[in-house]
Amino acid sequence: MVRPVNIKYILTIVLAIILLVLSAAPESSAHRRPYRHHHSKTKGALIGGAAGVVGGALIGGGKGALIGGAAGAGTGAYIQHRRNRRHYRHYHRAQ
């Protein structure tokens, strides 16, 4: 003989299965801090300085190499600084 099934019992089982499925979320859905890629300002200054020395030496000789190296190093460091700040979000406090 088949016993009648209580509707509360079926509802409890269905809700338990839904809860189990929803609680088994993958770990990738957890909040993670985004990785921010960093460009070295020193490396940019060295590469910019070397390019400036070569360019300055070709154009103006020894004194041009010195000026070109200084200008290239400053420009390289500035470019790397701007690359680091490009995707940085600025949050300002309400006044």
PDB file of N, CA and C in Angstrom:
ATOM      1  N   MET A   1       0.833  -1.172   0.000  1.00  0.00           N
ATOM      2  CA  MET A   1       0.000   0.000   0.000  1.00  0.00           C
ATOM      3  C   MET A   1       0.891   1.253   0.000  1.00  0.00           C
ATOM      4  N   VAL A   2       0.531   2.216  -0.818  1.00  0.00           N
ATOM      5  CA  VAL A   2       1.308   3.445  -0.954  1.00  0.00           C
ATOM      6  C   VAL A   2       0.796   4.469   0.037  1.00  0.00           C
ATOM      7  N   ARG A   3       1.736   5.015   0.765  1.00  0.00           N
ATOM      8  CA  ARG A   3       1.400   6.006   1.775  1.00  0.00           C
ATOM      9  C   ARG A   3       1.373   7.380   1.113  1.00  0.00           C
ATOM     10  N   PRO A   4       0.431   8.272   1.421  1.00  0.00           N
ATOM     11  CA  PRO A   4       0.412   9.615   0.834  1.00  0.00           C
ATOM     12  C   PRO A   4       1.612  10.426   1.337  1.00  0.00           C
ATOM     13  N   VAL A   5       2.216  11.183   0.414  1.00  0.00           N
ATOM     14  CA  VAL A   5       3.401  11.976   0.744  1.00  0.00           C
ATOM     15  C   VAL A   5       2.965  13.377   1.159  1.00  0.00           C
ATOM     16  N   ASN A   6       3.537  13.817   2.245  1.00  0.00           N
ATOM     17  CA  ASN A   6       3.230  15.142   2.764  1.00  0.00           C
ATOM     18  C   ASN A   6       3.915  16.199   1.890  1.00  0.00           C
ATOM     19  N   ILE A   7       3.198  17.256   1.511  1.00  0.00           N
ATOM     20  CA  ILE A   7       3.741  18.307   0.642  1.00  0.00           C
ATOM     21  C   ILE A   7       4.891  19.052   1.330  1.00  0.00           C
ATOM     22  N   LYS A   8       4.860  19.175   2.648  1.00  0.00           N
ATOM     23  CA  LYS A   8       5.942  19.838   3.384  1.00  0.00           C
ATOM     24  C   LYS A   8       7.246  19.047   3.259  1.00  0.00           C
ATOM     25  N   TYR A   9       7.137  17.737   3.248  1.00  0.00           N
ATOM     26  CA  TYR A   9       8.316  16.881   3.109  1.00  0.00           C
ATOM     27  C   TYR A   9       8.976  17.077   1.736  1.00  0.00           C
ATOM     28  N   ILE A  10       8.175  17.136   0.681  1.00  0.00           N
ATOM     29  CA  ILE A  10       8.703  17.350  -0.671  1.00  0.00           C
ATOM     30  C   ILE A  10       9.326  18.739  -0.771  1.00  0.00           C
ATOM     31  N   LEU A  11       8.652  19.738  -0.239  1.00  0.00           N
ATOM     32  CA  LEU A  11       9.173  21.100  -0.272  1.00  0.00           C
ATOM     33  C   LEU A  11      10.496  21.209   0.490  1.00  0.00           C
ATOM     34  N   THR A  12      10.599  20.522   1.614  1.00  0.00           N
ATOM     35  CA  THR A  12      11.843  20.529   2.393  1.00  0.00           C
ATOM     36  C   THR A  12      12.983  19.907   1.603  1.00  0.00           C
ATOM     37  N   ILE A  13      12.730  18.822   0.921  1.00  0.00           N
ATOM     38  CA  ILE A  13      13.770  18.157   0.121  1.00  0.00           C
ATOM     39  C   ILE A  13      14.202  19.046  -1.050  1.00  0.00           C
ATOM     40  N   VAL A  14      13.253  19.668  -1.721  1.00  0.00           N
ATOM     41  CA  VAL A  14      13.573  20.542  -2.858  1.00  0.00           C
ATOM     42  C   VAL A  14      14.403  21.735  -2.392  1.00  0.00           C
ATOM     43  N   LEU A  15      14.011  22.365  -1.310  1.00  0.00           N
ATOM     44  CA  LEU A  15      14.768  23.510  -0.780  1.00  0.00           C
ATOM     45  C   LEU A  15      16.175  23.100  -0.326  1.00  0.00           C
ATOM     46  N   ALA A  16      16.316  21.921   0.252  1.00  0.00           N
ATOM     47  CA  ALA A  16      17.632  21.442   0.673  1.00  0.00           C
ATOM     48  C   ALA A  16      18.538  21.220  -0.538  1.00  0.00           C
ATOM     49  N   ILE A  17      17.998  20.689  -1.624  1.00  0.00           N
ATOM     50  CA  ILE A  17      18.794  20.477  -2.843  1.00  0.00           C
ATOM     51  C   ILE A  17      19.209  21.815  -3.455  1.00  0.00           C
ATOM     52  N   ILE A  18      18.285  22.775  -3.492  1.00  0.00           N
ATOM     53  CA  ILE A  18      18.613  24.104  -4.032  1.00  0.00           C
ATOM     54  C   ILE A  18      19.704  24.763  -3.195  1.00  0.00           C
ATOM     55  N   LEU A  19      19.583  24.679  -1.886  1.00  0.00           N
ATOM     56  CA  LEU A  19      20.594  25.258  -1.005  1.00  0.00           C
ATOM     57  C   LEU A  19      21.952  24.598  -1.212  1.00  0.00           C
ATOM     58  N   LEU A  20      21.968  23.294  -1.371  1.00  0.00           N
ATOM     59  CA  LEU A  20      23.210  22.572  -1.603  1.00  0.00           C
ATOM     60  C   LEU A  20      23.864  22.988  -2.919  1.00  0.00           C
ATOM     61  N   VAL A  21      23.082  23.134  -3.961  1.00  0.00           N
ATOM     62  CA  VAL A  21      23.625  23.531  -5.267  1.00  0.00           C
ATOM     63  C   VAL A  21      24.162  24.956  -5.220  1.00  0.00           C
ATOM     64  N   LEU A  22      23.425  25.858  -4.589  1.00  0.00           N
ATOM     65  CA  LEU A  22      23.864  27.255  -4.538  1.00  0.00           C
ATOM     66  C   LEU A  22      25.054  27.476  -3.609  1.00  0.00           C
ATOM     67  N   SER A  23      25.197  26.662  -2.596  1.00  0.00           N
ATOM     68  CA  SER A  23      26.319  26.840  -1.675  1.00  0.00           C
ATOM     69  C   SER A  23      27.609  26.236  -2.214  1.00  0.00           C
ATOM     70  N   ALA A  24      27.527  25.446  -3.258  1.00  0.00           N
ATOM     71  CA  ALA A  24      28.715  24.823  -3.839  1.00  0.00           C
ATOM     72  C   ALA A  24      29.259  25.695  -4.974  1.00  0.00           C
ATOM     73  N   ALA A  25      29.342  26.989  -4.748  1.00  0.00           N
ATOM     74  CA  ALA A  25      29.849  27.911  -5.764  1.00  0.00           C
ATOM     75  C   ALA A  25      31.345  27.693  -5.947  1.00  0.00           C
ATOM     76  N   PRO A  26      31.852  27.869  -7.145  1.00  0.00           N
ATOM     77  CA  PRO A  26      33.282  27.682  -7.360  1.00  0.00           C
ATOM     78  C   PRO A  26      34.099  28.754  -6.632  1.00  0.00           C
ATOM     79  N   GLU A  27      35.317  28.411  -6.358  1.00  0.00           N
ATOM     80  CA  GLU A  27      36.186  29.315  -5.622  1.00  0.00           C
ATOM     81  C   GLU A  27      36.517  30.564  -6.430  1.00  0.00           C
ATOM     82  N   SER A  28      36.418  30.465  -7.737  1.00  0.00           N
ATOM     83  CA  SER A  28      36.752  31.608  -8.579  1.00  0.00           C
ATOM     84  C   SER A  28      35.741  32.735  -8.439  1.00  0.00           C
ATOM     85  N   SER A  29      34.567  32.450  -7.902  1.00  0.00           N
ATOM     86  CA  SER A  29      33.575  33.505  -7.754  1.00  0.00           C
ATOM     87  C   SER A  29      33.822  34.348  -6.498  1.00  0.00           C
ATOM     88  N   ALA A  30      34.755  33.930  -5.665  1.00  0.00           N
ATOM     89  CA  ALA A  30      35.078  34.704  -4.471  1.00  0.00           C
ATOM     90  C   ALA A  30      35.767  36.004  -4.882  1.00  0.00           C
ATOM     91  N   HIS A  31      35.576  37.039  -4.087  1.00  0.00           N
ATOM     92  CA  HIS A  31      36.170  38.340  -4.407  1.00  0.00           C
ATOM     93  C   HIS A  31      37.679  38.266  -4.239  1.00  0.00           C
ATOM     94  N   ARG A  32      38.373  38.664  -5.275  1.00  0.00           N
ATOM     95  CA  ARG A  32      39.830  38.708  -5.213  1.00  0.00           C
ATOM     96  C   ARG A  32      40.296  40.110  -5.544  1.00  0.00           C
ATOM     97  N   ARG A  33      41.386  40.462  -4.969  1.00  0.00           N
ATOM     98  CA  ARG A  33      41.972  41.752  -5.253  1.00  0.00           C
ATOM     99  C   ARG A  33      42.635  41.685  -6.620  1.00  0.00           C
ATOM    100  N   PRO A  34      42.322  42.614  -7.512  1.00  0.00           N
ATOM    101  CA  PRO A  34      42.905  42.533  -8.854  1.00  0.00           C
ATOM    102  C   PRO A  34      44.403  42.816  -8.823  1.00  0.00           C
ATOM    103  N   TYR A  35      45.124  42.091  -9.644  1.00  0.00           N
ATOM    104  CA  TYR A  35      46.570  42.281  -9.730  1.00  0.00           C
ATOM    105  C   TYR A  35      46.854  43.508 -10.567  1.00  0.00           C
ATOM    106  N   ARG A  36      47.654  44.386 -10.055  1.00  0.00           N
ATOM    107  CA  ARG A  36      47.995  45.608 -10.777  1.00  0.00           C
ATOM    108  C   ARG A  36      49.425  45.471 -11.285  1.00  0.00           C
ATOM    109  N   HIS A  37      49.552  45.481 -12.588  1.00  0.00           N
ATOM    110  CA  HIS A  37      50.871  45.329 -13.186  1.00  0.00           C
ATOM    111  C   HIS A  37      51.694  46.589 -12.934  1.00  0.00           C
ATOM    112  N   HIS A  38      52.939  46.413 -12.539  1.00  0.00           N
ATOM    113  CA  HIS A  38      53.797  47.532 -12.188  1.00  0.00           C
ATOM    114  C   HIS A  38      54.962  47.617 -13.162  1.00  0.00           C
ATOM    115  N   HIS A  39      55.210  48.800 -13.686  1.00  0.00           N
ATOM    116  CA  HIS A  39      56.339  49.043 -14.573  1.00  0.00           C
ATOM    117  C   HIS A  39      57.423  49.773 -13.783  1.00  0.00           C
ATOM    118  N   SER A  40      58.648  49.274 -13.856  1.00  0.00           N
ATOM    119  CA  SER A  40      59.747  49.827 -13.082  1.00  0.00           C
ATOM    120  C   SER A  40      60.192  51.175 -13.644  1.00  0.00           C
ATOM    121  N   LYS A  41      60.197  52.197 -12.781  1.00  0.00           N
ATOM    122  CA  LYS A  41      60.650  53.520 -13.225  1.00  0.00           C
ATOM    123  C   LYS A  41      62.157  53.528 -13.445  1.00  0.00           C
ATOM    124  N   THR A  42      62.885  52.754 -12.658  1.00  0.00           N
ATOM    125  CA  THR A  42      64.338  52.686 -12.822  1.00  0.00           C
ATOM    126  C   THR A  42      64.694  52.075 -14.165  1.00  0.00           C
ATOM    127  N   LYS A  43      64.021  51.010 -14.511  1.00  0.00           N
ATOM    128  CA  LYS A  43      64.270  50.364 -15.795  1.00  0.00           C
ATOM    129  C   LYS A  43      63.936  51.323 -16.942  1.00  0.00           C
ATOM    130  N   GLY A  44      62.836  52.043 -16.828  1.00  0.00           N
ATOM    131  CA  GLY A  44      62.473  53.024 -17.852  1.00  0.00           C
ATOM    132  C   GLY A  44      63.504  54.131 -17.968  1.00  0.00           C
ATOM    133  N   ALA A  45      64.043  54.575 -16.819  1.00  0.00           N
ATOM    134  CA  ALA A  45      65.062  55.621 -16.839  1.00  0.00           C
ATOM    135  C   ALA A  45      66.351  55.116 -17.488  1.00  0.00           C
ATOM    136  N   LEU A  46      66.731  53.871 -17.215  1.00  0.00           N
ATOM    137  CA  LEU A  46      67.945  53.313 -17.811  1.00  0.00           C
ATOM    138  C   LEU A  46      67.801  53.156 -19.324  1.00  0.00           C
ATOM    139  N   ILE A  47      66.675  52.635 -19.760  1.00  0.00           N
ATOM    140  CA  ILE A  47      66.470  52.455 -21.198  1.00  0.00           C
ATOM    141  C   ILE A  47      66.372  53.814 -21.895  1.00  0.00           C
ATOM    142  N   GLY A  48      65.627  54.737 -21.301  1.00  0.00           N
ATOM    143  CA  GLY A  48      65.524  56.086 -21.878  1.00  0.00           C
ATOM    144  C   GLY A  48      66.860  56.802 -21.897  1.00  0.00           C
ATOM    145  N   GLY A  49      67.638  56.629 -20.829  1.00  0.00           N
ATOM    146  CA  GLY A  49      68.962  57.259 -20.777  1.00  0.00           C
ATOM    147  C   GLY A  49      69.901  56.701 -21.825  1.00  0.00           C
ATOM    148  N   ALA A  50      69.879  55.369 -22.012  1.00  0.00           N
ATOM    149  CA  ALA A  50      70.737  54.755 -23.027  1.00  0.00           C
ATOM    150  C   ALA A  50      70.345  55.222 -24.422  1.00  0.00           C
ATOM    151  N   ALA A  51      69.056  55.294 -24.689  1.00  0.00           N
ATOM    152  CA  ALA A  51      68.603  55.777 -25.998  1.00  0.00           C
ATOM    153  C   ALA A  51      68.979  57.241 -26.185  1.00  0.00           C
ATOM    154  N   GLY A  52      68.877  58.024 -25.117  1.00  0.00           N
ATOM    155  CA  GLY A  52      69.250  59.439 -25.196  1.00  0.00           C
ATOM    156  C   GLY A  52      70.736  59.629 -25.424  1.00  0.00           C
ATOM    157  N   VAL A  53      71.565  58.812 -24.790  1.00  0.00           N
ATOM    158  CA  VAL A  53      73.017  58.898 -24.993  1.00  0.00           C
ATOM    159  C   VAL A  53      73.371  58.594 -26.443  1.00  0.00           C
ATOM    160  N   VAL A  54      72.798  57.527 -26.981  1.00  0.00           N
ATOM    161  CA  VAL A  54      73.092  57.147 -28.371  1.00  0.00           C
ATOM    162  C   VAL A  54      72.610  58.234 -29.327  1.00  0.00           C
ATOM    163  N   GLY A  55      71.382  58.688 -29.137  1.00  0.00           N
ATOM    164  CA  GLY A  55      70.843  59.735 -30.021  1.00  0.00           C
ATOM    165  C   GLY A  55      71.608  61.036 -29.896  1.00  0.00           C
ATOM    166  N   GLY A  56      71.936  61.415 -28.674  1.00  0.00           N
ATOM    167  CA  GLY A  56      72.677  62.663 -28.461  1.00  0.00           C
ATOM    168  C   GLY A  56      74.086  62.587 -29.014  1.00  0.00           C
ATOM    169  N   ALA A  57      74.732  61.423 -28.904  1.00  0.00           N
ATOM    170  CA  ALA A  57      76.084  61.267 -29.437  1.00  0.00           C
ATOM    171  C   ALA A  57      76.074  61.341 -30.959  1.00  0.00           C
ATOM    172  N   LEU A  58      75.079  60.783 -31.583  1.00  0.00           N
ATOM    173  CA  LEU A  58      74.987  60.836 -33.039  1.00  0.00           C
ATOM    174  C   LEU A  58      74.715  62.251 -33.536  1.00  0.00           C
ATOM    175  N   ILE A  59      73.920  62.984 -32.800  1.00  0.00           N
ATOM    176  CA  ILE A  59      73.548  64.328 -33.252  1.00  0.00           C
ATOM    177  C   ILE A  59      74.575  65.372 -32.821  1.00  0.00           C
ATOM    178  N   GLY A  60      74.988  65.366 -31.551  1.00  0.00           N
ATOM    179  CA  GLY A  60      75.787  66.478 -31.059  1.00  0.00           C
ATOM    180  C   GLY A  60      77.138  66.131 -30.471  1.00  0.00           C
ATOM    181  N   GLY A  61      77.599  64.913 -30.591  1.00  0.00           N
ATOM    182  CA  GLY A  61      78.908  64.573 -30.039  1.00  0.00           C
ATOM    183  C   GLY A  61      78.838  64.278 -28.548  1.00  0.00           C
ATOM    184  N   GLY A  62      79.963  64.591 -27.844  1.00  0.00           N
ATOM    185  CA  GLY A  62      80.089  64.252 -26.425  1.00  0.00           C
ATOM    186  C   GLY A  62      79.137  65.025 -25.537  1.00  0.00           C
ATOM    187  N   LYS A  63      79.031  66.342 -25.772  1.00  0.00           N
ATOM    188  CA  LYS A  63      78.133  67.147 -24.959  1.00  0.00           C
ATOM    189  C   LYS A  63      76.669  66.788 -25.243  1.00  0.00           C
ATOM    190  N   GLY A  64      76.373  66.468 -26.484  1.00  0.00           N
ATOM    191  CA  GLY A  64      75.015  66.055 -26.852  1.00  0.00           C
ATOM    192  C   GLY A  64      74.641  64.732 -26.204  1.00  0.00           C
ATOM    193  N   ALA A  65      75.641  63.842 -26.041  1.00  0.00           N
ATOM    194  CA  ALA A  65      75.380  62.557 -25.391  1.00  0.00           C
ATOM    195  C   ALA A  65      74.996  62.771 -23.930  1.00  0.00           C
ATOM    196  N   LEU A  66      75.662  63.708 -23.268  1.00  0.00           N
ATOM    197  CA  LEU A  66      75.351  64.009 -21.872  1.00  0.00           C
ATOM    198  C   LEU A  66      73.950  64.596 -21.739  1.00  0.00           C
ATOM    199  N   ILE A  67      73.620  65.547 -22.576  1.00  0.00           N
ATOM    200  CA  ILE A  67      72.296  66.174 -22.528  1.00  0.00           C
ATOM    201  C   ILE A  67      71.212  65.161 -22.919  1.00  0.00           C
ATOM    202  N   GLY A  68      71.472  64.396 -23.976  1.00  0.00           N
ATOM    203  CA  GLY A  68      70.503  63.396 -24.421  1.00  0.00           C
ATOM    204  C   GLY A  68      70.280  62.313 -23.384  1.00  0.00           C
ATOM    205  N   GLY A  69      71.340  61.909 -22.691  1.00  0.00           N
ATOM    206  CA  GLY A  69      71.207  60.898 -21.641  1.00  0.00           C
ATOM    207  C   GLY A  69      70.341  61.386 -20.493  1.00  0.00           C
ATOM    208  N   ALA A  70      70.561  62.634 -20.079  1.00  0.00           N
ATOM    209  CA  ALA A  70      69.766  63.194 -18.981  1.00  0.00           C
ATOM    210  C   ALA A  70      68.303  63.349 -19.389  1.00  0.00           C
ATOM    211  N   ALA A  71      68.091  63.859 -20.592  1.00  0.00           N
ATOM    212  CA  ALA A  71      66.717  64.037 -21.066  1.00  0.00           C
ATOM    213  C   ALA A  71      66.029  62.680 -21.255  1.00  0.00           C
ATOM    214  N   GLY A  72      66.747  61.712 -21.795  1.00  0.00           N
ATOM    215  CA  GLY A  72      66.170  60.383 -22.006  1.00  0.00           C
ATOM    216  C   GLY A  72      65.836  59.688 -20.698  1.00  0.00           C
ATOM    217  N   ALA A  73      66.696  59.839 -19.699  1.00  0.00           N
ATOM    218  CA  ALA A  73      66.438  59.212 -18.397  1.00  0.00           C
ATOM    219  C   ALA A  73      65.201  59.823 -17.740  1.00  0.00           C
ATOM    220  N   GLY A  74      65.095  61.133 -17.800  1.00  0.00           N
ATOM    221  CA  GLY A  74      63.917  61.797 -17.231  1.00  0.00           C
ATOM    222  C   GLY A  74      62.639  61.413 -17.951  1.00  0.00           C
ATOM    223  N   THR A  75      62.715  61.371 -19.271  1.00  0.00           N
ATOM    224  CA  THR A  75      61.542  61.012 -20.060  1.00  0.00           C
ATOM    225  C   THR A  75      61.140  59.558 -19.817  1.00  0.00           C
ATOM    226  N   GLY A  76      62.120  58.658 -19.747  1.00  0.00           N
ATOM    227  CA  GLY A  76      61.816  57.244 -19.500  1.00  0.00           C
ATOM    228  C   GLY A  76      61.158  57.022 -18.152  1.00  0.00           C
ATOM    229  N   ALA A  77      61.657  57.708 -17.120  1.00  0.00           N
ATOM    230  CA  ALA A  77      61.059  57.581 -15.786  1.00  0.00           C
ATOM    231  C   ALA A  77      59.647  58.150 -15.777  1.00  0.00           C
ATOM    232  N   TYR A  78      59.441  59.260 -16.475  1.00  0.00           N
ATOM    233  CA  TYR A  78      58.107  59.872 -16.535  1.00  0.00           C
ATOM    234  C   TYR A  78      57.108  58.969 -17.262  1.00  0.00           C
ATOM    235  N   ILE A  79      57.552  58.373 -18.370  1.00  0.00           N
ATOM    236  CA  ILE A  79      56.670  57.488 -19.131  1.00  0.00           C
ATOM    237  C   ILE A  79      56.264  56.286 -18.274  1.00  0.00           C
ATOM    238  N   GLN A  80      57.216  55.705 -17.559  1.00  0.00           N
ATOM    239  CA  GLN A  80      56.884  54.557 -16.706  1.00  0.00           C
ATOM    240  C   GLN A  80      55.951  54.969 -15.566  1.00  0.00           C
ATOM    241  N   HIS A  81      56.157  56.160 -15.039  1.00  0.00           N
ATOM    242  CA  HIS A  81      55.282  56.668 -13.982  1.00  0.00           C
ATOM    243  C   HIS A  81      53.853  56.806 -14.499  1.00  0.00           C
ATOM    244  N   ARG A  82      53.696  57.348 -15.696  1.00  0.00           N
ATOM    245  CA  ARG A  82      52.364  57.507 -16.285  1.00  0.00           C
ATOM    246  C   ARG A  82      51.730  56.154 -16.611  1.00  0.00           C
ATOM    247  N   ARG A  83      52.531  55.176 -17.030  1.00  0.00           N
ATOM    248  CA  ARG A  83      52.010  53.838 -17.309  1.00  0.00           C
ATOM    249  C   ARG A  83      51.503  53.188 -16.023  1.00  0.00           C
ATOM    250  N   ASN A  84      52.170  53.452 -14.907  1.00  0.00           N
ATOM    251  CA  ASN A  84      51.730  52.886 -13.630  1.00  0.00           C
ATOM    252  C   ASN A  84      50.432  53.531 -13.158  1.00  0.00           C
ATOM    253  N   ARG A  85      50.215  54.783 -13.479  1.00  0.00           N
ATOM    254  CA  ARG A  85      49.050  55.503 -12.989  1.00  0.00           C
ATOM    255  C   ARG A  85      47.858  55.440 -13.938  1.00  0.00           C
ATOM    256  N   ARG A  86      48.007  54.860 -15.115  1.00  0.00           N
ATOM    257  CA  ARG A  86      46.967  54.911 -16.142  1.00  0.00           C
ATOM    258  C   ARG A  86      45.658  54.262 -15.692  1.00  0.00           C
ATOM    259  N   HIS A  87      45.737  53.084 -15.078  1.00  0.00           N
ATOM    260  CA  HIS A  87      44.522  52.362 -14.712  1.00  0.00           C
ATOM    261  C   HIS A  87      44.217  52.458 -13.225  1.00  0.00           C
ATOM    262  N   TYR A  88      44.912  53.329 -12.537  1.00  0.00           N
ATOM    263  CA  TYR A  88      44.693  53.491 -11.108  1.00  0.00           C
ATOM    264  C   TYR A  88      43.437  54.315 -10.892  1.00  0.00           C
ATOM    265  N   ARG A  89      42.542  53.811 -10.055  1.00  0.00           N
ATOM    266  CA  ARG A  89      41.302  54.549  -9.805  1.00  0.00           C
ATOM    267  C   ARG A  89      41.504  55.509  -8.649  1.00  0.00           C
ATOM    268  N   HIS A  90      41.113  56.729  -8.861  1.00  0.00           N
ATOM    269  CA  HIS A  90      41.254  57.750  -7.826  1.00  0.00           C
ATOM    270  C   HIS A  90      39.933  57.883  -7.084  1.00  0.00           C
ATOM    271  N   TYR A  91      39.975  57.651  -5.817  1.00  0.00           N
ATOM    272  CA  TYR A  91      38.786  57.800  -5.000  1.00  0.00           C
ATOM    273  C   TYR A  91      38.958  59.044  -4.136  1.00  0.00           C
ATOM    274  N   HIS A  92      38.000  59.932  -4.255  1.00  0.00           N
ATOM    275  CA  HIS A  92      38.089  61.182  -3.508  1.00  0.00           C
ATOM    276  C   HIS A  92      37.031  61.179  -2.408  1.00  0.00           C
ATOM    277  N   ARG A  93      37.437  61.695  -1.305  1.00  0.00           N
ATOM    278  CA  ARG A  93      36.531  61.786  -0.177  1.00  0.00           C
ATOM    279  C   ARG A  93      35.514  62.895  -0.421  1.00  0.00           C
ATOM    280  N   ALA A  94      34.288  62.698   0.024  1.00  0.00           N
ATOM    281  CA  ALA A  94      33.244  63.713  -0.144  1.00  0.00           C
ATOM    282  C   ALA A  94      33.576  64.909   0.733  1.00  0.00           C
ATOM    283  N   GLN A  95      33.381  66.071   0.190  1.00  0.00           N
ATOM    284  CA  GLN A  95      33.706  67.310   0.920  1.00  0.00           C
ATOM    285  C   GLN A  95      32.576  67.716   1.817  1.00  0.00           C
TER     286      GLN A  95
END
